[in-house]
Coordinates of C-alpha atoms in Angstrom, one line a residue:
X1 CA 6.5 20.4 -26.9
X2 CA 10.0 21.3 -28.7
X3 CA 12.0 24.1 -28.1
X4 CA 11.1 27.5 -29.3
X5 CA 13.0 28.2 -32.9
X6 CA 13.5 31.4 -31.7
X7 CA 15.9 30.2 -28.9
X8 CA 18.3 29.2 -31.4
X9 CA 21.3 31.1 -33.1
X10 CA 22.4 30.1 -36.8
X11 CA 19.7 28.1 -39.2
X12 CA 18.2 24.9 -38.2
X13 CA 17.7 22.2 -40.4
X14 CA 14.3 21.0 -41.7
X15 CA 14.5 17.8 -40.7
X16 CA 15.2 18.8 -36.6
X17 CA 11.6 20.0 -36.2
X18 CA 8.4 19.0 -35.1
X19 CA 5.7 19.2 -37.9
X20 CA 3.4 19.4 -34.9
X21 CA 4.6 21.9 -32.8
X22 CA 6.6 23.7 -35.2
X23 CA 9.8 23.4 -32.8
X24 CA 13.1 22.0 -32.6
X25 CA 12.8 18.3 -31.7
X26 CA 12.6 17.6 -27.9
X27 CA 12.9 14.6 -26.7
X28 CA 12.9 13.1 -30.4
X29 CA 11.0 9.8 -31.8
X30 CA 11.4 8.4 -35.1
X31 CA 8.0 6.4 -36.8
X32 CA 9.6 2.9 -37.9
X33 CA 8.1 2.4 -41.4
X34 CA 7.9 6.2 -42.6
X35 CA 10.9 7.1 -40.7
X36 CA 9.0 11.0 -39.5
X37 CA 10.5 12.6 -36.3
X38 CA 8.3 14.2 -34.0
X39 CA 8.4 15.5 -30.3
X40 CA 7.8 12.3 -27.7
X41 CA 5.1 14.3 -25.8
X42 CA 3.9 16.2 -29.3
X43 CA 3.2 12.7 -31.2
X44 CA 2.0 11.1 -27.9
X45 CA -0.9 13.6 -27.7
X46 CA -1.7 13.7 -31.3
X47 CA -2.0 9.4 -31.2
X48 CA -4.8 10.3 -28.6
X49 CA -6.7 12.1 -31.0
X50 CA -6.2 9.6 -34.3
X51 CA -3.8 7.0 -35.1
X52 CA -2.2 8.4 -38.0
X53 CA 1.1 10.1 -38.8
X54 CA 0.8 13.5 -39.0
X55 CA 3.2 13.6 -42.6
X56 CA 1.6 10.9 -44.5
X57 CA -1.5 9.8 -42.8
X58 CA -0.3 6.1 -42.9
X59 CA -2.0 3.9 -39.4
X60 CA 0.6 4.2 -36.6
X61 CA 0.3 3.4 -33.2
X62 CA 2.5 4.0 -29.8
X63 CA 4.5 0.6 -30.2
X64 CA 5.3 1.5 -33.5
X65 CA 7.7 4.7 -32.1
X66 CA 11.3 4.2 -31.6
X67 CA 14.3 6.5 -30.5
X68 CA 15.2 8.3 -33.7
X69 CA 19.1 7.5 -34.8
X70 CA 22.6 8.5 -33.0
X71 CA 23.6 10.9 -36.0
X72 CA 20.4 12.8 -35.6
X73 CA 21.1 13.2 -31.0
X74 CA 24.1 14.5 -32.5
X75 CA 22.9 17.0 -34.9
X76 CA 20.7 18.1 -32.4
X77 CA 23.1 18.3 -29.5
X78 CA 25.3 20.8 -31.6
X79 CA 22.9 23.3 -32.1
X80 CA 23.0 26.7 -29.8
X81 CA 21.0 28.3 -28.1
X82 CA 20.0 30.9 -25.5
X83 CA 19.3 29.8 -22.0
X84 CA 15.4 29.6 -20.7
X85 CA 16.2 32.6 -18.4
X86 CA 17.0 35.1 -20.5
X87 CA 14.2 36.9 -19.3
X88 CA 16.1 36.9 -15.9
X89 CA 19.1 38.5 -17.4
X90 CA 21.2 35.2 -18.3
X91 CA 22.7 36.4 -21.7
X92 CA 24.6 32.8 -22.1
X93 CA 24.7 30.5 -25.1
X94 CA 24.8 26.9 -24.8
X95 CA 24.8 23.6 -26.5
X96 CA 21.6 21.7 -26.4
X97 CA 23.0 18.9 -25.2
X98 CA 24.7 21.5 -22.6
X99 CA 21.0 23.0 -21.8
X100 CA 20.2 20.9 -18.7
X101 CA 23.1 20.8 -17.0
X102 CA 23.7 24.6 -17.7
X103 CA 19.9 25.5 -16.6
X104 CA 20.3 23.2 -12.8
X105 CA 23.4 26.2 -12.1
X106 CA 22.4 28.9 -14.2
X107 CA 22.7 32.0 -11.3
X108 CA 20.3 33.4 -13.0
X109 CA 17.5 30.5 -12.6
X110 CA 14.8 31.8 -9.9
X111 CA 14.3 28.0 -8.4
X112 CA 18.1 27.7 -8.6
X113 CA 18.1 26.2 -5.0
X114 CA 20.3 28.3 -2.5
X115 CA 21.2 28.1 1.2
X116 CA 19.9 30.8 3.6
X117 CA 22.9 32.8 5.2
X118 CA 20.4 34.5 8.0
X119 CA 21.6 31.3 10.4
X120 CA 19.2 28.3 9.6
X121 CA 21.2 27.2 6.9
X122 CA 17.9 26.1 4.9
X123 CA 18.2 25.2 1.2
X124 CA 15.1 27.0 -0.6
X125 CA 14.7 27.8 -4.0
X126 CA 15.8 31.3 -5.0
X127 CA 12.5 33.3 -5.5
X128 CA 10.7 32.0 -2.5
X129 CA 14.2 33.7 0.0
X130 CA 12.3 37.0 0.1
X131 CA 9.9 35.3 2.1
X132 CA 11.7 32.6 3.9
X133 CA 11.1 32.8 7.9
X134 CA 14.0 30.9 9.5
X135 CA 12.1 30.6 12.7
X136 CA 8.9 29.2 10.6
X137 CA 11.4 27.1 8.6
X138 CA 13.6 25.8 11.4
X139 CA 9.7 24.9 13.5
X140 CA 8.7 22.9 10.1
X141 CA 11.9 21.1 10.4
X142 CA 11.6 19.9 14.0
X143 CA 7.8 19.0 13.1
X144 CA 8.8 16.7 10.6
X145 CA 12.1 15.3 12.7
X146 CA 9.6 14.5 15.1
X147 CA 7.1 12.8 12.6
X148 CA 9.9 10.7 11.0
X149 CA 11.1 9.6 14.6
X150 CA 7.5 8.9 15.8
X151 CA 7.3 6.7 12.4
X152 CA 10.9 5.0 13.5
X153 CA 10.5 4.2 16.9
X154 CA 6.8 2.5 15.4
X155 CA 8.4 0.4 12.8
X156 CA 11.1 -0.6 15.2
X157 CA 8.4 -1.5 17.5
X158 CA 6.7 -3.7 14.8
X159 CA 10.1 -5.0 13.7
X160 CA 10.6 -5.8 17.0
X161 CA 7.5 -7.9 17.7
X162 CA 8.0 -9.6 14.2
X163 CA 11.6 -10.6 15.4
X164 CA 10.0 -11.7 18.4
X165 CA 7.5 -14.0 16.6
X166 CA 10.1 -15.8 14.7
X167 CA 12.2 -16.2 17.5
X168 CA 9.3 -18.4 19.0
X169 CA 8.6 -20.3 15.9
X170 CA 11.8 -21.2 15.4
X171 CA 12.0 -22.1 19.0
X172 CA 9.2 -24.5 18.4
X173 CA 10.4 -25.8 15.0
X174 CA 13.7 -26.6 16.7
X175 CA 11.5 -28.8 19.6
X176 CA 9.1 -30.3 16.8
X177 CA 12.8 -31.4 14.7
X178 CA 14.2 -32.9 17.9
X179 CA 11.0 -34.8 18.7
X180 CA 10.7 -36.0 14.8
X181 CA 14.4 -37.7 15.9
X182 CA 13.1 -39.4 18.6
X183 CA 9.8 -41.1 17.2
X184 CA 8.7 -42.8 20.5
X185 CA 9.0 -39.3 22.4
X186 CA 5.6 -38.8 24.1
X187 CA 5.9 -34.6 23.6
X188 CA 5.8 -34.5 20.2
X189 CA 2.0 -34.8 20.4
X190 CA 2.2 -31.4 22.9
X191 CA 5.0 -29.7 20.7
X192 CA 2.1 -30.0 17.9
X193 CA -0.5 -28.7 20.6
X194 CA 1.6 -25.7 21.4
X195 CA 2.3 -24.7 17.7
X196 CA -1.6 -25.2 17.0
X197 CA -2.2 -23.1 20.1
X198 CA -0.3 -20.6 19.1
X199 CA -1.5 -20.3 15.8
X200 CA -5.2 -19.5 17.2
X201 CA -4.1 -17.4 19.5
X202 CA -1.7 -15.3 16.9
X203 CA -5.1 -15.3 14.5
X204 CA -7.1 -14.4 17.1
X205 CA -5.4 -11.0 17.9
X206 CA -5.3 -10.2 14.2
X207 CA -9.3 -10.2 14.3
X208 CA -11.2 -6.6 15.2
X209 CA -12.9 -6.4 18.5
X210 CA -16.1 -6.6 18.7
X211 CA -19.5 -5.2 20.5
X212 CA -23.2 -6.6 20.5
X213 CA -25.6 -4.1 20.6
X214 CA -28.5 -6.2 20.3
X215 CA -27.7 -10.0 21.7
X216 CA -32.0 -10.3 21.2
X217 CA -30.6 -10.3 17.3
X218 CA -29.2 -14.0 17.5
X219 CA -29.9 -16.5 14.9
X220 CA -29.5 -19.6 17.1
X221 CA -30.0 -22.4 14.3
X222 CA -28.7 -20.5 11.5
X223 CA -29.2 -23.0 7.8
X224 CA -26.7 -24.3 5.7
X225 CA -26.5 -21.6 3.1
X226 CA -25.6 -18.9 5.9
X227 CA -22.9 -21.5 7.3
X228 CA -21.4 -21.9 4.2
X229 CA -21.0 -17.9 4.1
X230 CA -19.5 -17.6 7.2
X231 CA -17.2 -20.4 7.2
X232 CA -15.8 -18.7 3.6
X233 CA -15.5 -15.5 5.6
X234 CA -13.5 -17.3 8.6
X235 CA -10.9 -18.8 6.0
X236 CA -10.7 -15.7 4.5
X237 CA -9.1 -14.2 7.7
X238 CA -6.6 -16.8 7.2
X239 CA -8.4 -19.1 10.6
X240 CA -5.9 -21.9 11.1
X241 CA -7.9 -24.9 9.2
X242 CA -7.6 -27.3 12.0
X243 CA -10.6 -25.3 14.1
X244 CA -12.5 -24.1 11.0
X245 CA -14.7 -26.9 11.1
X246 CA -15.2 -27.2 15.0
X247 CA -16.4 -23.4 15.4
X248 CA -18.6 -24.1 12.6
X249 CA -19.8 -27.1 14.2
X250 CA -20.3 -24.4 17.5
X251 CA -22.3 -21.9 15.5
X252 CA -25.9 -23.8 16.1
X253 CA -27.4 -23.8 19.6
X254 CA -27.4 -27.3 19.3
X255 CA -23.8 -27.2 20.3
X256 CA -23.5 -24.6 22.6
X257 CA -22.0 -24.8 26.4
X258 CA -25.2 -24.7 28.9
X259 CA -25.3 -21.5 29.2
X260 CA -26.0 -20.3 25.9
X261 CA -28.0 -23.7 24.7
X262 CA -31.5 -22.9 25.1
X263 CA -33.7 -18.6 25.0
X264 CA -34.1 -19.4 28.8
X265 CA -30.4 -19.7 29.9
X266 CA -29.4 -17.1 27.0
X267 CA -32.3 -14.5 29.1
X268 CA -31.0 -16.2 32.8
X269 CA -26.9 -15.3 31.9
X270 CA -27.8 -11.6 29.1
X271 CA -25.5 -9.5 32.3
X272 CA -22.6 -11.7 31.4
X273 CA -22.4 -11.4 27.7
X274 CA -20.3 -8.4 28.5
X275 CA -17.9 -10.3 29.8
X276 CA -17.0 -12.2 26.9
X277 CA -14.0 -11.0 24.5
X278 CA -15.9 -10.8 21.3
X279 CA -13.6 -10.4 17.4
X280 CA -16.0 -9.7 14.3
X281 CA -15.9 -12.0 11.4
X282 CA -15.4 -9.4 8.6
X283 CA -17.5 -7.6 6.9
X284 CA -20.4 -9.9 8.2
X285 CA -22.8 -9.9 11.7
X286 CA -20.9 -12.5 13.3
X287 CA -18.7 -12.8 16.2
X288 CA -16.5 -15.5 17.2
X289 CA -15.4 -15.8 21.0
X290 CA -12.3 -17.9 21.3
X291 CA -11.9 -20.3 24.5
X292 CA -7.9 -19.1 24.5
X293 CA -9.3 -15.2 25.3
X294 CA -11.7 -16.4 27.4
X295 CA -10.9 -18.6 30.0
X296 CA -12.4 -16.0 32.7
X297 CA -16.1 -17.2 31.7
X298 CA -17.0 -20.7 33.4
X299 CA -17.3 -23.8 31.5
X300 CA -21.0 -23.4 30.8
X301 CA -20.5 -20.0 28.8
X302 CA -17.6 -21.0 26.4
X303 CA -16.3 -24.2 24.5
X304 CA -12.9 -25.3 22.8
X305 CA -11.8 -24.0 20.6
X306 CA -14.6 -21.5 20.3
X307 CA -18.0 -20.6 19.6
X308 CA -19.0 -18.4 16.0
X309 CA -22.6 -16.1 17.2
X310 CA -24.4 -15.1 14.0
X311 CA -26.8 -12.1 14.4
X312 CA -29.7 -10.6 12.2
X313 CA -28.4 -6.8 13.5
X314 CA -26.2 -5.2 16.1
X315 CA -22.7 -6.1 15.3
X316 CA -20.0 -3.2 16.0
X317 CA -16.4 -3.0 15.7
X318 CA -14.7 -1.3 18.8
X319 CA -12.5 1.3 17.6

């Protein structure tokens, strides 16, 4: 929308108004073939509506506006006029290209921001310091002190863990380098353990706990098709490939530890399910109970590196 004619001292040109609104150009665009000024936000709205110029009719679109010429910023830079808060007493004149700058210190501009002299020392705009409360100001300020804090010391936690992390890996990378040196040395085998291990155990804790509300809900021999679907979900939390396959392998009963292998031990052992530290496979009724946060259960509940438990119902998330 261009500034209101009205504003201005002295005639203004033809040619430094808006057809649309009827103003002096704000924010000025020139069409590239017709070479028509409008208003950015004027000319912007009216290619909503149809994809015409306004003048000639002739098919425009956006990408066809460009900033209108230097000699026509300076045209309208030199024109004068009467500051927006007149109304507020301000009886100043000023160049347009003055306008902004002039408006941000005018005294006389009511959100002109000032700073309270009553002892807080708050900067509030000037129409709302008839109602500033320093005591209600100076209580908003501690609140948010203490939320930006509470956010700080939570990233730095976080940051710290993170440093921690990569402090271990490249602990380990530094053993696997060393052991890569030394070709014949027996522990490059274990280095490789370790960094698997820790992988599991790093994508393990990035997993949702998980309840079973209904352990009658198992599907012990689940089919190939329902497999496939939760071995897709499992990579898609990013499960470190080299144990994909072996829980797979460990969601039919037919692989199971002793415990869990046939209805009459799953019946015999039901009061020790709770025991088990159980993560949900995402977005699907499935848990997967991993040996590495489980070694409490004996060796006829749990198998390396885990066992995946698909269910027909009854699958929470703990929160």
């Amino acid at each position: 929308m261009g500034f209101d004619l009205m504003r201005f001292s002295g005639r203004v040109d033809e040619e430094l108004m808006c057809v649309i609104c009827g103003g002096v150009l704000e924010d000025p665009v020139m069409v590239e073939e017709c070479e028509h000024c409008f208003c950015k936000c004027c000319i912007e709205a009216w290619l909503q509506r149809q994809q015409t110029c306004p003048v000639d009719r002739s098919q425009l679109q956006t990408q066809h506006l460009k900033p209108v010429p230097r000699i026509m910023r300076n045209m309208l830079g030199r024109l004068t006029l009467m500051c927006e808060n007149r109304k507020y007493g301000c009886a100043t004149i000023v160049r347009l290209d003055q306008l902004l700058s002039h408006q941000t210190e005018c005294d006389f501009n009511p959100k002109k921001p000032i700073q309270c002299t009553r002892g807080c020392g708050v900067v509030v705009p000037k129409d709302e310091m008839s109602d500033h409360n320093c005591i209600r100001e100076l209580r908003c300020l501690v609140n948010k002190q203490k939320i930006e804090i509470n956010d700080l010391n939570l990233h730095k936690v976080e940051a710290n863990k993170q440093i921690s992390e990569l402090k271990h890996e490249v602990s380990l990378l530094k053993e696997y380098i060393k052991a890569l040196k030394i070709p014949t040395n027996p522990s490059l085998q274990i280095i490789q353990q370790r960094m698997e291990q820790d992988d599991v155990i790093r994508w393990g804790s990035s997993l949702t706990l998980a309840r079973v509300t209904r352990w009658g809900g198992v599907i012990s021999t689940p089919d190939v098709v329902l497999q496939t679907v939760i071995k897709r979900a499992l990579i898609d939390t990013q499960c470190p490939l080299h144990i994909v396959n072996d829980l797979m392998e460990n969601a039919h009963e037919r692989r199971w530890p002793v415990g869990l292998s046939t209805l009459e031990t799953r019946q015999l052992h039901r009061r020790q399910y709770e025991d088990y530290v159980t993560k949900r496979i995402p977005g699907k009724q499935a848990i997967v109970i991993l040996q590495c946060e489980n070694n409490h259960m004996g060796d006829d509940m749990i198998l390396h590196p885990g066992i995946v438990i698909i269910f027909a119902h009854g699958v929470v998330d703990v929160t």
